[in-house]
Short mmCIF file of N, CA and C in Angstrom, two decimals:
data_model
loop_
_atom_site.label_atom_id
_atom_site.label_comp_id
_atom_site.label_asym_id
_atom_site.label_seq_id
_atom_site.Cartn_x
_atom_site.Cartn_y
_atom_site.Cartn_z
N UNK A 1 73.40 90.47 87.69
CA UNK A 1 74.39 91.04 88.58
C UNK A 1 75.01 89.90 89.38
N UNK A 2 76.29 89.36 88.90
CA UNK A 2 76.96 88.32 89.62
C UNK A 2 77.23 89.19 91.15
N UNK A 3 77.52 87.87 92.21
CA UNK A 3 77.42 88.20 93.68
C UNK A 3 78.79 89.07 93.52
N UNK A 4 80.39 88.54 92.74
CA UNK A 4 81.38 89.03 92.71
C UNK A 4 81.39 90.33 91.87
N UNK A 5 80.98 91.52 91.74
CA UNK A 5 80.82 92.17 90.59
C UNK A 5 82.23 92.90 89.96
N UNK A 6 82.39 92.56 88.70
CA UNK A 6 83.94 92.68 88.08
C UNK A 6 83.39 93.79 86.97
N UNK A 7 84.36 95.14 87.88
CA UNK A 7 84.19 96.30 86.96
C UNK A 7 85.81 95.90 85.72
N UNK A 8 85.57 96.55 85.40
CA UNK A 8 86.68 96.79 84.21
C UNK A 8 87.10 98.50 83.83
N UNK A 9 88.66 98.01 83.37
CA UNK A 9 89.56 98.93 83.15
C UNK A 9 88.27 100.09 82.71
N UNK A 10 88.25 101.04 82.80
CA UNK A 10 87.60 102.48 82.37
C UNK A 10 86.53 103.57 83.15
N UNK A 11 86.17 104.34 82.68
CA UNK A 11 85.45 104.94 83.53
C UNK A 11 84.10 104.32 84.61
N UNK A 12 83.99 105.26 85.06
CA UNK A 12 82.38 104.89 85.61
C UNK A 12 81.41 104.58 84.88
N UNK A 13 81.31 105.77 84.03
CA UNK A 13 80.27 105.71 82.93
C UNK A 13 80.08 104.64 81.72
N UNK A 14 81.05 104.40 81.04
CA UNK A 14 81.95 103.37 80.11
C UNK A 14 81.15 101.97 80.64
N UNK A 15 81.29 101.62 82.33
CA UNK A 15 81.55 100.32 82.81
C UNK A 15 79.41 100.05 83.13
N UNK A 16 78.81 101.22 83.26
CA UNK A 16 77.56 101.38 83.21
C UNK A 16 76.77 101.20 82.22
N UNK A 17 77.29 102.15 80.75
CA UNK A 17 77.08 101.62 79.71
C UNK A 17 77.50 100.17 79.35
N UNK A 18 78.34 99.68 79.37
CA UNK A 18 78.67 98.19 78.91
C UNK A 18 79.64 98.48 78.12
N UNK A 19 80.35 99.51 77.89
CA UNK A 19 81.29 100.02 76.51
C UNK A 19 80.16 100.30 75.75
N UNK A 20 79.46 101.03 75.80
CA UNK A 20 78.40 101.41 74.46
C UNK A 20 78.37 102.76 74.22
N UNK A 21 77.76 102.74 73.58
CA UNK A 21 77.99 104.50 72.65
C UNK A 21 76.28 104.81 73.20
N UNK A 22 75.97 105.04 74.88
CA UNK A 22 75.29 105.61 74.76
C UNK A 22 74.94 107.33 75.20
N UNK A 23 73.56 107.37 75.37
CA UNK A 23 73.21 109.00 75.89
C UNK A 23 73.00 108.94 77.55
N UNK A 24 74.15 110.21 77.86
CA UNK A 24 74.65 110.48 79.26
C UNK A 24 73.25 110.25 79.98
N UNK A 25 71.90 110.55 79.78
CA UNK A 25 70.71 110.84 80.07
C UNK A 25 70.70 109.41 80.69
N UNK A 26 70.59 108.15 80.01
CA UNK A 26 70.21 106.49 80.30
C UNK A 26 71.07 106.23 80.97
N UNK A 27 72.12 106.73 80.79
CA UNK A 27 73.62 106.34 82.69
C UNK A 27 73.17 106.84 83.07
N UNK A 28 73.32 108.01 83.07
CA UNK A 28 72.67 108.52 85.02
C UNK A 28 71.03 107.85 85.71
N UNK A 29 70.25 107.70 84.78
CA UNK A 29 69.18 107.20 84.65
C UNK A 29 69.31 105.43 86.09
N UNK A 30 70.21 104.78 85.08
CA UNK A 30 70.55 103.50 85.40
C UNK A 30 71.24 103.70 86.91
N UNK A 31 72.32 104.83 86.99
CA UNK A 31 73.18 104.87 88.28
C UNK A 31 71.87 105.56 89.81
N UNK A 32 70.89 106.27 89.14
CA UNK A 32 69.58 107.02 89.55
C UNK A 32 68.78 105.85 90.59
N UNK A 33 68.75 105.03 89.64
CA UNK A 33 67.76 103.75 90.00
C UNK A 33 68.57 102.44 90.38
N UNK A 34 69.73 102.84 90.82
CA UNK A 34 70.92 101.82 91.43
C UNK A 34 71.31 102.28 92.61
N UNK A 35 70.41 103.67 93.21
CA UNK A 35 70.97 105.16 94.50
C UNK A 35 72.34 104.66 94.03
N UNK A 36 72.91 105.32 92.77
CA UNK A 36 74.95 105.16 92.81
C UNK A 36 74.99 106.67 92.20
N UNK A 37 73.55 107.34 92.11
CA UNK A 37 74.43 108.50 91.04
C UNK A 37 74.93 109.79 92.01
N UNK A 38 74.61 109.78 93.61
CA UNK A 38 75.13 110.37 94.18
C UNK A 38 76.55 110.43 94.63
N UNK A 39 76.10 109.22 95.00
CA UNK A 39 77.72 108.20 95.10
C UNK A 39 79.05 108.68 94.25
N UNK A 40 78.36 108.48 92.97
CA UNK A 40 79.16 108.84 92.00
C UNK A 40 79.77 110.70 91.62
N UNK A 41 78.80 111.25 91.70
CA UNK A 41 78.92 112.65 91.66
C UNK A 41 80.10 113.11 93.19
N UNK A 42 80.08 112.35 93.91
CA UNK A 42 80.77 112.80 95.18
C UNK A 42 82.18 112.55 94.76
N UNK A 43 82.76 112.16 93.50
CA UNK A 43 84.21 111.37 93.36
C UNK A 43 84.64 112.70 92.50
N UNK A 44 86.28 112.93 92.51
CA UNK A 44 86.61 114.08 91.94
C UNK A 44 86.01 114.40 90.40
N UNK A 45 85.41 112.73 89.88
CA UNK A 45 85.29 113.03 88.07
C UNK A 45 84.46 112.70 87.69
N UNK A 46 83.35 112.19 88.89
CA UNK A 46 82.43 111.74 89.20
C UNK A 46 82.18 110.81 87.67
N UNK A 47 81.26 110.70 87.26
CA UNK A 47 81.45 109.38 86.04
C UNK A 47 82.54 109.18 85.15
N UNK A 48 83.38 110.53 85.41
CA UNK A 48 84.60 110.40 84.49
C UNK A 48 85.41 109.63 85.07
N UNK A 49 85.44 109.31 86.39
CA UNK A 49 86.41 108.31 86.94
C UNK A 49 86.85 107.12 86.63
N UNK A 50 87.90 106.97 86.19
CA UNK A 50 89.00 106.07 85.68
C UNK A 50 88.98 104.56 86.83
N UNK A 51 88.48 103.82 86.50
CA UNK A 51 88.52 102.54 86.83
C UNK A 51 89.26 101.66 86.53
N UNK A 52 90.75 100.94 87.49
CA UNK A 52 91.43 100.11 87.16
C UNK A 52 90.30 98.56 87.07
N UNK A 53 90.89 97.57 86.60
CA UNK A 53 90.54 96.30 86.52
C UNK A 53 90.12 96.04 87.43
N UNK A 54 88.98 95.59 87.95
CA UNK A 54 88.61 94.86 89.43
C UNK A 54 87.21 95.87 90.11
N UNK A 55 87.96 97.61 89.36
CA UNK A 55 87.18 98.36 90.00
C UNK A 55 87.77 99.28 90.77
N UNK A 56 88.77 99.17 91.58
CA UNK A 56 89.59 99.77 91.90
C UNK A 56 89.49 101.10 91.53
N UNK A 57 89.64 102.35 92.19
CA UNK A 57 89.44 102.91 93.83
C UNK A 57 88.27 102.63 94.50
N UNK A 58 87.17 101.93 94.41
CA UNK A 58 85.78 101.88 94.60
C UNK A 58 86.02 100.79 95.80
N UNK A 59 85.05 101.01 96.36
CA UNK A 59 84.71 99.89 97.96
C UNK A 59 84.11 98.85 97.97
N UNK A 60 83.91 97.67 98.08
CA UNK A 60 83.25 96.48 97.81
C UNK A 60 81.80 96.92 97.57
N UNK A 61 81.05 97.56 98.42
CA UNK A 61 80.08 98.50 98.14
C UNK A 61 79.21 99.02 96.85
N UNK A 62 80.19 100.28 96.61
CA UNK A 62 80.52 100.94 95.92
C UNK A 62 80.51 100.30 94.52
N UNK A 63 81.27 99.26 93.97
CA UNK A 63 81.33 98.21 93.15
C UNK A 63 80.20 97.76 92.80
N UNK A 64 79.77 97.21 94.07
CA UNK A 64 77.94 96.56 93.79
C UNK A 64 77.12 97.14 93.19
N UNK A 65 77.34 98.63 93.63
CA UNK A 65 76.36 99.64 93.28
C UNK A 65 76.58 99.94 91.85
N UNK A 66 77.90 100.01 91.73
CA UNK A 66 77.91 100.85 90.11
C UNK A 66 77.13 99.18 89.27
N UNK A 67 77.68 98.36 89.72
CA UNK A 67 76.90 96.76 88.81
C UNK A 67 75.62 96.81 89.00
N UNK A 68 75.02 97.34 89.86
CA UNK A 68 73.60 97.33 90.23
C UNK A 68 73.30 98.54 88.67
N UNK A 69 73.67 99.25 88.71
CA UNK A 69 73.13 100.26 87.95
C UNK A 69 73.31 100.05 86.47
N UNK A 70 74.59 99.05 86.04
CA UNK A 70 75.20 98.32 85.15
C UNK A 70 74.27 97.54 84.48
N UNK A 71 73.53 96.62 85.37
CA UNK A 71 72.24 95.46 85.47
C UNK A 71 71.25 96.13 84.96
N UNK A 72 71.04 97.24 85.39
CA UNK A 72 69.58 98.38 85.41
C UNK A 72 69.83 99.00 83.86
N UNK A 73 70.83 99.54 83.31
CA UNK A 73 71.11 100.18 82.13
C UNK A 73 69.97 99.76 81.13
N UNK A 74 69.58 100.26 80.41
CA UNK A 74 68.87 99.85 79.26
C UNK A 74 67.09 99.15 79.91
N UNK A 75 66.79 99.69 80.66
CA UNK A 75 65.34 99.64 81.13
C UNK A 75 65.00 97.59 80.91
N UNK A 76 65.80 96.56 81.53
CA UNK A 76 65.75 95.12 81.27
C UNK A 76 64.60 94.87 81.36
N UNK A 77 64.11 93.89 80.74
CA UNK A 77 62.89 93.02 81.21
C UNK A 77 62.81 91.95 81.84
N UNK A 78 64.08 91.06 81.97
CA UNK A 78 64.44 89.94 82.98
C UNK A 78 65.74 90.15 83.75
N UNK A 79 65.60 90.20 84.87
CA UNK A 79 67.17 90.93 85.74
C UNK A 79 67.31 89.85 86.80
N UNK A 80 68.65 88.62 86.46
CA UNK A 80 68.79 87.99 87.95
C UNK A 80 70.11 88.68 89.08
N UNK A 81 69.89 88.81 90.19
CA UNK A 81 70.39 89.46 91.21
C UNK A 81 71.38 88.26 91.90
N UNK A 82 72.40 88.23 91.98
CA UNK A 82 73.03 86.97 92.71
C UNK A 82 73.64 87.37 94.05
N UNK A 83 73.18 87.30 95.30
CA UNK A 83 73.52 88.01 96.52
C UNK A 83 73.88 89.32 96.39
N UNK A 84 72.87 90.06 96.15
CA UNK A 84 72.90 91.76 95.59
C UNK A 84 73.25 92.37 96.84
N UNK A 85 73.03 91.99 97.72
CA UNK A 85 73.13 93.17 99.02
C UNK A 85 74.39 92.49 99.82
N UNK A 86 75.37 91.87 99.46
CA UNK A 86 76.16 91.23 100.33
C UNK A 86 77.45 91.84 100.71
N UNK A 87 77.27 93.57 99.91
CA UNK A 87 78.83 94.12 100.28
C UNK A 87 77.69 95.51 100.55
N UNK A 88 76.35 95.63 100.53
CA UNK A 88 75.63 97.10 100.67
C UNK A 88 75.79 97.11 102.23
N UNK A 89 75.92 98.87 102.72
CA UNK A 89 75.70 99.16 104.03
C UNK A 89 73.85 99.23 103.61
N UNK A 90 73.54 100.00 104.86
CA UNK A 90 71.98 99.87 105.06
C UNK A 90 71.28 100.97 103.78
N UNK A 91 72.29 102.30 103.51
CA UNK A 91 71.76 103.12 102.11
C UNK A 91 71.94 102.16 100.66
N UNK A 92 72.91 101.20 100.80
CA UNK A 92 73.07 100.98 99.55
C UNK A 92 71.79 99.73 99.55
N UNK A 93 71.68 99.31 100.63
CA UNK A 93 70.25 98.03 100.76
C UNK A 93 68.55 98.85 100.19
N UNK A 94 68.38 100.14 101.15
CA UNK A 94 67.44 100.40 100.67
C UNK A 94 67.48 100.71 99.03
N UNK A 95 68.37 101.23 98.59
CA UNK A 95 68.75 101.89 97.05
C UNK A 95 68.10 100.17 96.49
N UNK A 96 68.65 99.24 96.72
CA UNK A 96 68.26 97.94 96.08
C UNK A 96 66.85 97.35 96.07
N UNK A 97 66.34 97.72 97.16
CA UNK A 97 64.95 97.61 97.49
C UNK A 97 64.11 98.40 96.80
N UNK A 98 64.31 100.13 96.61
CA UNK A 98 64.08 100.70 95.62
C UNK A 98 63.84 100.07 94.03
N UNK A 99 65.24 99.94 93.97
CA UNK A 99 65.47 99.49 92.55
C UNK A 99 64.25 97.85 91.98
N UNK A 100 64.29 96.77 92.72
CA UNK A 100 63.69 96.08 92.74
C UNK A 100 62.15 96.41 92.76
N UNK A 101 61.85 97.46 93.36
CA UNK A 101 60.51 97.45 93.16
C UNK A 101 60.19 98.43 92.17
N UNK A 102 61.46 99.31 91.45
CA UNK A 102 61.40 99.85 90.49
C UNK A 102 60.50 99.09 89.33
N UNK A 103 61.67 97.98 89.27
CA UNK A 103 61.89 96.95 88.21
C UNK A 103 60.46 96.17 88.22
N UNK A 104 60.16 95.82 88.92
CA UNK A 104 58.70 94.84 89.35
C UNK A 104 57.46 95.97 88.84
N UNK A 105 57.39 97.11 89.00
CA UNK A 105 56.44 98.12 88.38
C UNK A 105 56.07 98.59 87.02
N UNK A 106 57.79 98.30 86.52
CA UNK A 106 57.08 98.20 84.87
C UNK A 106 57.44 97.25 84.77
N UNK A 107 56.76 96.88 85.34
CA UNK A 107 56.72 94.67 84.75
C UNK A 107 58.16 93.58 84.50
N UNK A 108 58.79 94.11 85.19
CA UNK A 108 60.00 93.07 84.66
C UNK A 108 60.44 92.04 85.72
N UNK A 109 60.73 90.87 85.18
CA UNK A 109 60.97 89.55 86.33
C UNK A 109 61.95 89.70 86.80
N UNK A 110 62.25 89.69 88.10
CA UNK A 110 63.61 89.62 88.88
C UNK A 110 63.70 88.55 89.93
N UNK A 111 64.89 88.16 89.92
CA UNK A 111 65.14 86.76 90.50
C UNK A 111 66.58 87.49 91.27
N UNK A 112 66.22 86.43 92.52
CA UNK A 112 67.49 87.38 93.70
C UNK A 112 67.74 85.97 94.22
N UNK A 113 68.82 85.74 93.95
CA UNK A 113 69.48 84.50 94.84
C UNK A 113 70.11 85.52 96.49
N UNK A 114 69.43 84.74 97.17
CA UNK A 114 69.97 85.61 98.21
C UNK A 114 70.25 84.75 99.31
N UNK A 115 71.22 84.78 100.73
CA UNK A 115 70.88 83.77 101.71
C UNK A 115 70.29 84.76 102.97
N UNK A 116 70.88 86.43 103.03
CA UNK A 116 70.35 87.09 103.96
C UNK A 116 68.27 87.21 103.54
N UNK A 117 67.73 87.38 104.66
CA UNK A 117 66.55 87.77 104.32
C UNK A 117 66.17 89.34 104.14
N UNK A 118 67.13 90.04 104.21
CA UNK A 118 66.62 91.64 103.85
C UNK A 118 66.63 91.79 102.54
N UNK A 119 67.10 90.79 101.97
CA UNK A 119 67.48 90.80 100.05
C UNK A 119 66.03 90.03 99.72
N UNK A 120 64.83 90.13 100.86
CA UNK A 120 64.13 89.42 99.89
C UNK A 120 62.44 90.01 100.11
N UNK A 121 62.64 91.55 100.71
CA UNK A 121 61.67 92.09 101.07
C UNK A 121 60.71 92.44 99.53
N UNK A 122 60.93 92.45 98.73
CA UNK A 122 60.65 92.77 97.68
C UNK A 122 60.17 91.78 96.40
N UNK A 123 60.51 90.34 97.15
CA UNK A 123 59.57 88.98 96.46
C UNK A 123 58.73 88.89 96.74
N UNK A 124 57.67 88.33 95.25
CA UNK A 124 56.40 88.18 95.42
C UNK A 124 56.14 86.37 95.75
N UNK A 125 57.28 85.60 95.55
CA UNK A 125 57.48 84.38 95.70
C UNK A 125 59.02 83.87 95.84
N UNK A 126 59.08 82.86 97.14
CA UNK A 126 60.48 82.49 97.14
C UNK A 126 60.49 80.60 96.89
N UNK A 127 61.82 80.14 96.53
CA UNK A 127 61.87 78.85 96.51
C UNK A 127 63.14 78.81 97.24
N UNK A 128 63.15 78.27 98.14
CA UNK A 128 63.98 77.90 99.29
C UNK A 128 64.46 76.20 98.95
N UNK A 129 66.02 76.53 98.63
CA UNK A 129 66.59 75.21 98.79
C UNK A 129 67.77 74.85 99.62
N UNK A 130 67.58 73.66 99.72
CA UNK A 130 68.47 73.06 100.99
C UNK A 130 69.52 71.79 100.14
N UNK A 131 70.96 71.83 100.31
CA UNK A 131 71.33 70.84 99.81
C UNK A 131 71.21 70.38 98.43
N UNK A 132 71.28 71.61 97.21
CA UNK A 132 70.45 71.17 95.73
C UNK A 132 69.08 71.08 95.50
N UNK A 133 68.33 71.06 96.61
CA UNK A 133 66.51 70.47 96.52
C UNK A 133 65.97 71.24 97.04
N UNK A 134 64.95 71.50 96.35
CA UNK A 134 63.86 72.46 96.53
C UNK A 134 62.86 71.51 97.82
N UNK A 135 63.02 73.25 98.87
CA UNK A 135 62.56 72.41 100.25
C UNK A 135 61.18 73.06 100.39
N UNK A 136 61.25 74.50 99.56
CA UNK A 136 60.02 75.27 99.54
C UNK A 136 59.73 75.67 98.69
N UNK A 137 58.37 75.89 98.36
CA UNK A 137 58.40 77.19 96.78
C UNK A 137 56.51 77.32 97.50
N UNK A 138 56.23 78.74 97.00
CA UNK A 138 55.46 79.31 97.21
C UNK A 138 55.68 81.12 97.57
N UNK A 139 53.90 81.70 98.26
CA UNK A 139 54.25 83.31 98.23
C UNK A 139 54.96 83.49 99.59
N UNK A 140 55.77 84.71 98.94
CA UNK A 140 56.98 85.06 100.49
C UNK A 140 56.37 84.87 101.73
N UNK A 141 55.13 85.55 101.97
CA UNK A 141 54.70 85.34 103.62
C UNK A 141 54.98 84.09 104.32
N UNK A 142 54.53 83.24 103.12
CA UNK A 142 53.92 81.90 103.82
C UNK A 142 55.47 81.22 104.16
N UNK A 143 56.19 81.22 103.01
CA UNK A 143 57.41 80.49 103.08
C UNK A 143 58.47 80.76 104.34
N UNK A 144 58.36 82.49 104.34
CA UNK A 144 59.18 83.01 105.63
C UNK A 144 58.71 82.43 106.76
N UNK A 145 57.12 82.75 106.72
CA UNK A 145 56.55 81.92 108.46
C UNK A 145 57.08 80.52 108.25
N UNK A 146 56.63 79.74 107.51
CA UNK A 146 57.54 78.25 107.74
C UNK A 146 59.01 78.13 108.28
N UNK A 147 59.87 79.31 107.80
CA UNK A 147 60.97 79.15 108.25
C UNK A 147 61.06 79.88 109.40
N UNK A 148 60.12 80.61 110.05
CA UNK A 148 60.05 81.11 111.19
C UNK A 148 59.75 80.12 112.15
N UNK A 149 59.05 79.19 111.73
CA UNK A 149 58.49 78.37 112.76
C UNK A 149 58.96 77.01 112.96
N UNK A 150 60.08 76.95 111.76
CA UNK A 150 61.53 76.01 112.02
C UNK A 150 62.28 76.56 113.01
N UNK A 151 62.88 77.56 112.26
CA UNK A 151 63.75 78.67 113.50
C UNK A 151 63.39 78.32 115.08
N UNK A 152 62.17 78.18 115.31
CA UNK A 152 61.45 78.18 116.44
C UNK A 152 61.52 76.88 117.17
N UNK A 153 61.09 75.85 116.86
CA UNK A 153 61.64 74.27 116.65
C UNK A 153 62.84 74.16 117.23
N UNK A 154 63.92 74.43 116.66
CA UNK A 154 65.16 74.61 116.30
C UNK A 154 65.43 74.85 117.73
N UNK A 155 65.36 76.84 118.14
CA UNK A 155 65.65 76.90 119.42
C UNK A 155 65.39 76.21 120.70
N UNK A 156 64.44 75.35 120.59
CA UNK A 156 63.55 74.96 121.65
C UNK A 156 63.91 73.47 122.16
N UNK A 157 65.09 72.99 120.99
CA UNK A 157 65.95 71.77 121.22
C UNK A 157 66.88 71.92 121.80
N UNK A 158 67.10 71.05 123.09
CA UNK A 158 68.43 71.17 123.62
C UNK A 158 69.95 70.99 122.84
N UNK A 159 70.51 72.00 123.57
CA UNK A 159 71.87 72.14 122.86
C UNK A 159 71.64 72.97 121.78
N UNK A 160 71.09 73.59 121.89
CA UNK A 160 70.64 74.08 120.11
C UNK A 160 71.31 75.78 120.55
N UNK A 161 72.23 76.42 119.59
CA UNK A 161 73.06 77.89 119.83
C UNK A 161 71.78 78.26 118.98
N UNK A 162 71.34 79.66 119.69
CA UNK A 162 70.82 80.42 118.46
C UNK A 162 71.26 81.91 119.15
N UNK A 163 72.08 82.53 118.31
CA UNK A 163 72.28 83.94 118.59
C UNK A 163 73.22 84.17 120.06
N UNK A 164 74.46 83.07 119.68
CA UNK A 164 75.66 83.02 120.89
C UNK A 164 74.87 82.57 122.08
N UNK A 165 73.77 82.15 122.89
CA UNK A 165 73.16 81.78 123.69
C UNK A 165 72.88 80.14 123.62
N UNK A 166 72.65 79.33 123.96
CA UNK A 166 72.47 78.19 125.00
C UNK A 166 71.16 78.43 125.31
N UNK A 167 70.36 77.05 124.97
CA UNK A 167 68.96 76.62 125.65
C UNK A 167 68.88 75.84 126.37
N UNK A 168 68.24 75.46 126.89
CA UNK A 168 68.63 74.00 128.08
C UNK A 168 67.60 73.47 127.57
#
């Protein structure tokens, strides 16, 4: 799932399948485990909906979601995520969090390039890089507290903004 997700000319369903000749059962399935099939049912044609190039009538959102479910189609065994949550409100975040731990339960590897940290509640290991170079790698707890306790560092230097505020 690229960060930009580029639907194409055709339906909902069509752009879920991949253009494939499949059974309505595995779209909804995929849009199910993407939280898009509500989403979708709420539109006048609901998967019948006609999708210009880009995606278009759909919301930056909205977009993500149907690609999220796009990604999900066909039960994958390796799925990379490229800033998955960067156009989700807070339903379309949990739906992803869902989905991710969907995916991790019947065993399949998922990789989430992410820079927010709510895109990463659901790693069992992160590698944190800075500048091209790997600054961290190890399990999520440990890596987040390290960067918690930079964060921390950080504020405690003069001149240092953290969160529109001034430290002395």
């Amino acid at each position: 799932l690229p960060q930009d997700v580029e639907l194409f000319s055709g339906t909902i369903k069509s752009n879920i399948a991949r253009f494939s000749e499949a059974p309505d059962e595995a779209i909804v399935r995929a849009a199910q485990l993407a939280g898009a099939h509500d989403m979708i049912l709420e539109m006048p044609l609901g998967y019948d909906t006609v999708l210009q190039a880009g995606g278009a009538p759909l919301s930056g959102g909205q977009r993500q979601r149907v690609g999220l479910a796009r990604a999900l189609f066909g039960d994958p065994i390796f799925v990379v995520l490229d800033e998955p949550n960067a156009h989700l409100d807070q339903l379309g975040e949990q739906a992803l969090v869902e989905a991710i731990r969907h995916l991790k339960e019947r065993g399949a590897t998922v990789i989430v390039v992410a820079q927010r940290f709510s895109g990463l509640k659901e790693m069992d290991k992160l590698l944190l890089m800075k500048s091209g170079a790997v600054e961290a790698l190890g399990p999520r707890d440990e890596i987040l507290s390290q960067i918690g306790r930079r964060l921390q560092v950080a504020e405690l230097r003069p001149g240092t903004r953290v969160k529109g505020s001034e430290s002395a």
